[in-house]
Amino acid sequence: MKIGKLGTLAFLVLVRVCAQQAAAQAATAPASAPTPDPCAGLLNELNRPTVGYSACAVERGTAVLELGYQHETLGAPPNTASQTQLVQGFLRFGVAQRFELDVVGPNIDVQRGSPGNADGFSDWGLGFKYELPPAARWQVGLDGLYTSPSGGRAFTAGNATYTANLDVAYQLTPATSIGTTLALASTGGFNVGGVHARYGTFIPSAVIVERINDATQVYAEYVDVSRVAPDIGNRAFLDTGVQRLFGERFEFDAEFGHALTGIPAMRFDYVGAGVGVLLGRYP
């Protein structure tokens, strides 16, 4: 009987000691680090230079300016042409948590070669982005864009263009992410006979991004455009590039694109460069 009571007492003492040790360890253990924001930083926020958009909206109370240059060579000898785009402006304002308003374009366009030389402006417009709350490794964003038929005849859609984007990104590893933008657009253009027509197009893209270090990342992207003009159908191409961050407010990028086609008249290649600038906070 005495042995039983002593055993019970020893067991209770052991439980108490273990409980005290567990409480002491819990009190001295470091607090768990907060989950990092997958959209923090200029490299994560920028839409450029990829064709697809980032799933991240710019931070509330900040403004980000995206600018670029692109030179494209189209077709094959003897019917070649070139087109140069300047500015490629995209001004983004974070007006609320995970929500931004945008001013898009216009571009300055210079066209040389077949079907003729032309200079002018492309259409300009407005847009918005809503970033859904992040879930584990996923980020999802929704874009809406409107452009008016305000550009020169060689570069305007000829009617208002409405575009809706679904942007999805997934973090495979701390250094590697994949993403897609599924874009639906109702737009317009002029066929080879100069007749204007409205048409719809679907533009899915898929990208893989590799972060080299905190300031540098590279990407490779596949893009498919279901229709590029009223009388011209599908075009698919690859877009690759590098982005480099200088400080927290300035990004520089360079890109190269190549059409995936065996038809000489539909070939194109382009090179481009641009910057992303965090302008700072506004009231």
GROMACS .gro file of C-alpha atoms in nm:
model
  283
    1MET     CA    1   0.000   0.000   0.000
    2LYS     CA    2   0.277   0.236   0.087
    3ILE     CA    3   0.458   0.142  -0.235
    4GLY     CA    4   0.142   0.221  -0.436
    5LYS     CA    5   0.104   0.562  -0.272
    6LEU     CA    6   0.472   0.638  -0.327
    7GLY     CA    7   0.442   0.539  -0.694
    8THR     CA    8   0.139   0.760  -0.742
    9LEU     CA    9   0.316   1.048  -0.571
   10ALA     CA   10   0.626   1.000  -0.788
   11PHE     CA   11   0.412   0.995  -1.103
   12LEU     CA   12   0.238   1.320  -1.004
   13VAL     CA   13   0.574   1.484  -0.930
   14LEU     CA   14   0.706   1.371  -1.270
   15VAL     CA   15   0.402   1.510  -1.451
   16ARG     CA   16   0.441   1.842  -1.267
   17VAL     CA   17   0.811   1.865  -1.352
   18CYS     CA   18   0.742   1.790  -1.723
   19ALA     CA   19   0.465   2.049  -1.730
   20GLN     CA   20   0.694   2.311  -1.576
   21GLN     CA   21   0.970   2.233  -1.826
   22ALA     CA   22   0.727   2.255  -2.119
   23ALA     CA   23   0.595   2.589  -1.993
   24ALA     CA   24   0.951   2.721  -1.955
   25GLN     CA   25   1.045   2.613  -2.307
   26ALA     CA   26   0.731   2.774  -2.451
   27ALA     CA   27   0.807   3.098  -2.267
   28THR     CA   28   1.166   3.113  -2.394
   29ALA     CA   29   1.096   2.991  -2.750
   30PRO     CA   30   1.123   3.268  -3.014
   31ALA     CA   31   0.795   3.390  -3.162
   32SER     CA   32   0.721   3.245  -3.504
   33ALA     CA   33   0.813   3.482  -3.787
   34PRO     CA   34   0.523   3.648  -3.968
   35THR     CA   35   0.441   3.505  -4.310
   36PRO     CA   36   0.619   3.718  -4.573
   37ASP     CA   37   0.401   3.909  -4.819
   38PRO     CA   38   0.446   3.735  -5.160
   39CYS     CA   39   0.369   4.066  -5.333
   40ALA     CA   40   0.618   4.281  -5.141
   41GLY     CA   41   0.882   4.456  -5.352
   42LEU     CA   42   0.898   4.616  -5.694
   43LEU     CA   43   0.999   4.298  -5.880
   44ASN     CA   44   0.681   4.126  -5.761
   45GLU     CA   45   0.452   4.420  -5.838
   46LEU     CA   46   0.564   4.501  -6.192
   47ASN     CA   47   0.358   4.390  -6.493
   48ARG     CA   48   0.641   4.449  -6.741
   49PRO     CA   49   0.828   4.317  -6.925
   50THR     CA   50   0.624   3.997  -6.959
   51VAL     CA   51   0.314   3.988  -7.178
   52GLY     CA   52   0.117   3.841  -6.890
   53TYR     CA   53   0.046   4.058  -6.587
   54SER     CA   54   0.157   4.023  -6.227
   55ALA     CA   55  -0.106   3.892  -5.986
   56CYS     CA   56   0.001   4.164  -5.741
   57ALA     CA   57  -0.146   4.511  -5.707
   58VAL     CA   58   0.084   4.795  -5.609
   59GLU     CA   59   0.096   4.883  -5.240
   60ARG     CA   60  -0.173   5.114  -5.111
   61GLY     CA   61  -0.063   5.478  -5.108
   62THR     CA   62   0.216   5.430  -5.364
   63ALA     CA   63   0.251   5.496  -5.736
   64VAL     CA   64   0.454   5.288  -5.982
   65LEU     CA   65   0.553   5.399  -6.333
   66GLU     CA   66   0.645   5.145  -6.603
   67LEU     CA   67   0.818   5.262  -6.923
   68GLY     CA   68   0.967   5.071  -7.216
   69TYR     CA   69   1.105   5.049  -7.567
   70GLN     CA   70   1.050   4.769  -7.818
   71HIS     CA   71   1.172   4.715  -8.174
   72GLU     CA   72   1.007   4.443  -8.382
   73THR     CA   73   1.107   4.300  -8.721
   74LEU     CA   74   0.826   4.132  -8.915
   75GLY     CA   75   0.805   3.903  -9.219
   76ALA     CA   76   1.084   3.780  -9.443
   77PRO     CA   77   1.272   3.935  -9.738
   78PRO     CA   78   1.172   4.096  -9.966
   79ASN     CA   79   0.852   4.188  -9.772
   80THR     CA   80   0.993   4.289  -9.436
   81ALA     CA   81   0.876   4.558  -9.202
   82SER     CA   82   0.970   4.701  -8.866
   83GLN     CA   83   0.777   4.865  -8.588
   84THR     CA   84   0.915   5.056  -8.293
   85GLN     CA   85   0.719   5.139  -7.978
   86LEU     CA   86   0.835   5.404  -7.737
   87VAL     CA   87   0.723   5.485  -7.383
   88GLN     CA   88   0.488   5.185  -7.333
   89GLY     CA   89   0.363   5.381  -7.036
   90PHE     CA   90   0.170   5.221  -6.752
   91LEU     CA   91   0.106   5.440  -6.445
   92ARG     CA   92  -0.038   5.254  -6.145
   93PHE     CA   93  -0.185   5.397  -5.825
   94GLY     CA   94  -0.247   5.186  -5.514
   95VAL     CA   95  -0.573   5.344  -5.396
   96ALA     CA   96  -0.676   5.078  -5.141
   97GLN     CA   97  -0.547   4.756  -4.992
   98ARG     CA   98  -0.487   4.512  -5.281
   99PHE     CA   99  -0.656   4.750  -5.530
  100GLU     CA  100  -0.508   4.984  -5.790
  101LEU     CA  101  -0.618   5.221  -6.066
  102ASP     CA  102  -0.415   5.254  -6.389
  103VAL     CA  103  -0.349   5.492  -6.676
  104VAL     CA  104  -0.239   5.302  -6.990
  105GLY     CA  105  -0.037   5.453  -7.276
  106PRO     CA  106  -0.043   5.593  -7.531
  107ASN     CA  107   0.262   5.461  -7.716
  108ILE     CA  108   0.457   5.645  -7.983
  109ASP     CA  109   0.472   5.411  -8.285
  110VAL     CA  110   0.707   5.419  -8.584
  111GLN     CA  111   0.633   5.178  -8.872
  112ARG     CA  112   0.865   5.120  -9.168
  113GLY     CA  113   0.836   4.889  -9.470
  114SER     CA  114   0.541   4.688  -9.602
  115PRO     CA  115   0.259   4.796  -9.618
  116GLY     CA  116   0.404   5.148  -9.583
  117ASN     CA  117   0.564   5.399  -9.351
  118ALA     CA  118   0.363   5.554  -9.069
  119ASP     CA  119   0.419   5.744  -8.745
  120GLY     CA  120   0.167   5.812  -8.473
  121PHE     CA  121   0.017   5.728  -8.138
  122SER     CA  122  -0.160   5.413  -8.024
  123ASP     CA  123  -0.479   5.412  -7.816
  124TRP     CA  124  -0.469   5.513  -7.451
  125GLY     CA  125  -0.693   5.396  -7.170
  126LEU     CA  126  -0.769   5.325  -6.807
  127GLY     CA  127  -0.764   5.012  -6.595
  128PHE     CA  128  -0.776   4.855  -6.253
  129LYS     CA  129  -0.636   4.553  -6.069
  130TYR     CA  130  -0.774   4.369  -5.768
  131GLU     CA  131  -0.546   4.129  -5.583
  132LEU     CA  132  -0.720   3.856  -5.387
  133PRO     CA  133  -0.587   3.782  -5.037
  134PRO     CA  134  -0.290   3.541  -5.074
  135ALA     CA  135  -0.355   3.175  -4.992
  136ALA     CA  136  -0.050   2.965  -4.901
  137ARG     CA  137   0.169   2.972  -5.214
  138TRP     CA  138  -0.100   3.110  -5.445
  139GLN     CA  139  -0.159   3.467  -5.562
  140VAL     CA  140  -0.455   3.563  -5.781
  141GLY     CA  141  -0.533   3.896  -5.945
  142LEU     CA  142  -0.808   4.036  -6.168
  143ASP     CA  143  -0.749   4.314  -6.424
  144GLY     CA  144  -0.994   4.523  -6.622
  145LEU     CA  145  -0.871   4.750  -6.904
  146TYR     CA  146  -1.044   4.996  -7.135
  147THR     CA  147  -0.876   5.180  -7.425
  148SER     CA  148  -1.042   5.443  -7.643
  149PRO     CA  149  -1.003   5.466  -8.024
  150SER     CA  150  -0.780   5.770  -7.987
  151GLY     CA  151  -0.466   5.671  -8.180
  152GLY     CA  152  -0.357   5.727  -8.538
  153ARG     CA  153  -0.524   5.522  -8.814
  154ALA     CA  154  -0.223   5.290  -8.855
  155PHE     CA  155  -0.214   5.209  -8.483
  156THR     CA  156  -0.566   5.240  -8.342
  157ALA     CA  157  -0.806   4.953  -8.286
  158GLY     CA  158  -1.072   5.174  -8.444
  159ASN     CA  159  -1.314   5.114  -8.159
  160ALA     CA  160  -1.310   5.085  -7.782
  161THR     CA  161  -1.120   4.780  -7.655
  162TYR     CA  162  -1.230   4.592  -7.343
  163THR     CA  163  -0.992   4.344  -7.179
  164ALA     CA  164  -1.036   4.118  -6.876
  165ASN     CA  165  -0.739   3.931  -6.725
  166LEU     CA  166  -0.715   3.650  -6.474
  167ASP     CA  167  -0.363   3.644  -6.326
  168VAL     CA  168  -0.247   3.342  -6.122
  169ALA     CA  169   0.096   3.278  -5.966
  170TYR     CA  170   0.227   2.984  -5.766
  171GLN     CA  171   0.551   2.975  -5.565
  172LEU     CA  172   0.719   2.641  -5.638
  173THR     CA  173   1.026   2.713  -5.424
  174PRO     CA  174   1.164   3.025  -5.256
  175ALA     CA  175   1.349   3.098  -5.583
  176THR     CA  176   1.113   2.962  -5.850
  177SER     CA  177   0.758   3.059  -5.939
  178ILE     CA  178   0.520   2.989  -6.224
  179GLY     CA  179   0.226   3.192  -6.344
  180THR     CA  180  -0.036   3.246  -6.608
  181THR     CA  181  -0.251   3.527  -6.741
  182LEU     CA  182  -0.570   3.440  -6.925
  183ALA     CA  183  -0.679   3.747  -7.121
  184LEU     CA  184  -1.007   3.795  -7.307
  185ALA     CA  185  -1.040   4.104  -7.527
  186SER     CA  186  -1.298   4.260  -7.754
  187THR     CA  187  -1.104   4.483  -7.991
  188GLY     CA  188  -1.089   4.584  -8.358
  189GLY     CA  189  -0.866   4.664  -8.651
  190PHE     CA  190  -0.835   4.714  -9.024
  191ASN     CA  191  -0.788   4.426  -9.268
  192VAL     CA  192  -0.555   4.431  -9.570
  193GLY     CA  193  -0.830   4.600  -9.771
  194GLY     CA  194  -0.859   4.885  -9.522
  195VAL     CA  195  -1.200   4.775  -9.393
  196HIS     CA  196  -1.253   4.804  -9.020
  197ALA     CA  197  -1.405   4.521  -8.814
  198ARG     CA  198  -1.445   4.436  -8.445
  199TYR     CA  199  -1.322   4.094  -8.331
  200GLY     CA  200  -1.253   3.899  -8.015
  201THR     CA  201  -0.927   3.742  -7.910
  202PHE     CA  202  -0.807   3.508  -7.635
  203ILE     CA  203  -0.448   3.548  -7.510
  204PRO     CA  204  -0.324   3.284  -7.264
  205SER     CA  205   0.034   3.302  -7.141
  206ALA     CA  206   0.248   3.086  -6.912
  207VAL     CA  207   0.570   3.199  -6.745
  208ILE     CA  208   0.840   3.056  -6.520
  209VAL     CA  209   1.049   3.297  -6.313
  210GLU     CA  210   1.379   3.215  -6.144
  211ARG     CA  211   1.511   3.450  -5.876
  212ILE     CA  212   1.892   3.458  -5.898
  213ASN     CA  213   1.933   3.674  -5.589
  214ASP     CA  214   1.741   3.944  -5.405
  215ALA     CA  215   1.794   4.190  -5.694
  216THR     CA  216   1.794   3.976  -6.011
  217GLN     CA  217   1.552   3.739  -6.181
  218VAL     CA  218   1.513   3.580  -6.524
  219TYR     CA  219   1.201   3.449  -6.695
  220ALA     CA  220   1.077   3.249  -6.994
  221GLU     CA  221   0.721   3.293  -7.121
  222TYR     CA  222   0.498   3.125  -7.380
  223VAL     CA  223   0.219   3.336  -7.533
  224ASP     CA  224  -0.060   3.238  -7.771
  225VAL     CA  225  -0.281   3.497  -7.943
  226SER     CA  226  -0.592   3.347  -8.100
  227ARG     CA  227  -0.640   3.639  -8.344
  228VAL     CA  228  -0.415   3.938  -8.414
  229ALA     CA  229  -0.632   4.116  -8.675
  230PRO     CA  230  -0.977   4.077  -8.835
  231ASP     CA  231  -0.826   3.867  -9.115
  232ILE     CA  232  -0.521   3.719  -8.938
  233GLY     CA  233  -0.553   3.427  -8.700
  234ASN     CA  234  -0.337   3.256  -8.439
  235ARG     CA  235   0.018   3.354  -8.347
  236ALA     CA  236   0.230   3.195  -8.074
  237PHE     CA  237   0.565   3.321  -7.954
  238LEU     CA  238   0.827   3.299  -7.681
  239ASP     CA  239   0.933   3.592  -7.464
  240THR     CA  240   1.244   3.575  -7.244
  241GLY     CA  241   1.419   3.837  -7.035
  242VAL     CA  242   1.606   3.951  -6.729
  243GLN     CA  243   1.516   4.202  -6.458
  244ARG     CA  244   1.753   4.380  -6.223
  245LEU     CA  245   1.659   4.584  -5.918
  246PHE     CA  246   1.871   4.884  -5.819
  247GLY     CA  247   1.780   4.977  -5.465
  248GLU     CA  248   1.413   4.948  -5.375
  249ARG     CA  249   1.277   5.206  -5.622
  250PHE     CA  250   1.428   5.134  -5.966
  251GLU     CA  251   1.414   4.827  -6.192
  252PHE     CA  252   1.576   4.775  -6.533
  253ASP     CA  253   1.480   4.495  -6.773
  254ALA     CA  254   1.570   4.360  -7.117
  255GLU     CA  255   1.373   4.111  -7.328
  256PHE     CA  256   1.375   3.912  -7.652
  257GLY     CA  257   1.076   3.764  -7.836
  258HIS     CA  258   1.055   3.510  -8.118
  259ALA     CA  259   0.755   3.385  -8.318
  260LEU     CA  260   0.688   3.011  -8.329
  261THR     CA  261   0.593   2.968  -8.694
  262GLY     CA  262   0.729   2.817  -9.011
  263ILE     CA  263   0.542   3.063  -9.234
  264PRO     CA  264   0.788   3.331  -9.353
  265ALA     CA  265   0.526   3.606  -9.379
  266MET     CA  266   0.425   3.555  -9.015
  267ARG     CA  267   0.774   3.558  -8.865
  268PHE     CA  268   0.870   3.823  -8.614
  269ASP     CA  269   1.141   3.890  -8.361
  270TYR     CA  270   1.169   4.173  -8.115
  271VAL     CA  271   1.403   4.319  -7.858
  272GLY     CA  272   1.307   4.554  -7.581
  273ALA     CA  273   1.418   4.729  -7.266
  274GLY     CA  274   1.247   4.927  -6.996
  275VAL     CA  275   1.228   5.045  -6.640
  276GLY     CA  276   0.995   5.028  -6.343
  277VAL     CA  277   1.006   5.316  -6.096
  278LEU     CA  278   0.850   5.339  -5.752
  279LEU     CA  279   0.754   5.706  -5.751
  280GLY     CA  280   0.683   5.714  -5.380
  281ARG     CA  281   0.384   5.778  -5.162
  282TYR     CA  282   0.101   6.018  -5.229
  283PRO     CA  283  -0.162   6.159  -4.990
   0.00000   0.00000   0.00000
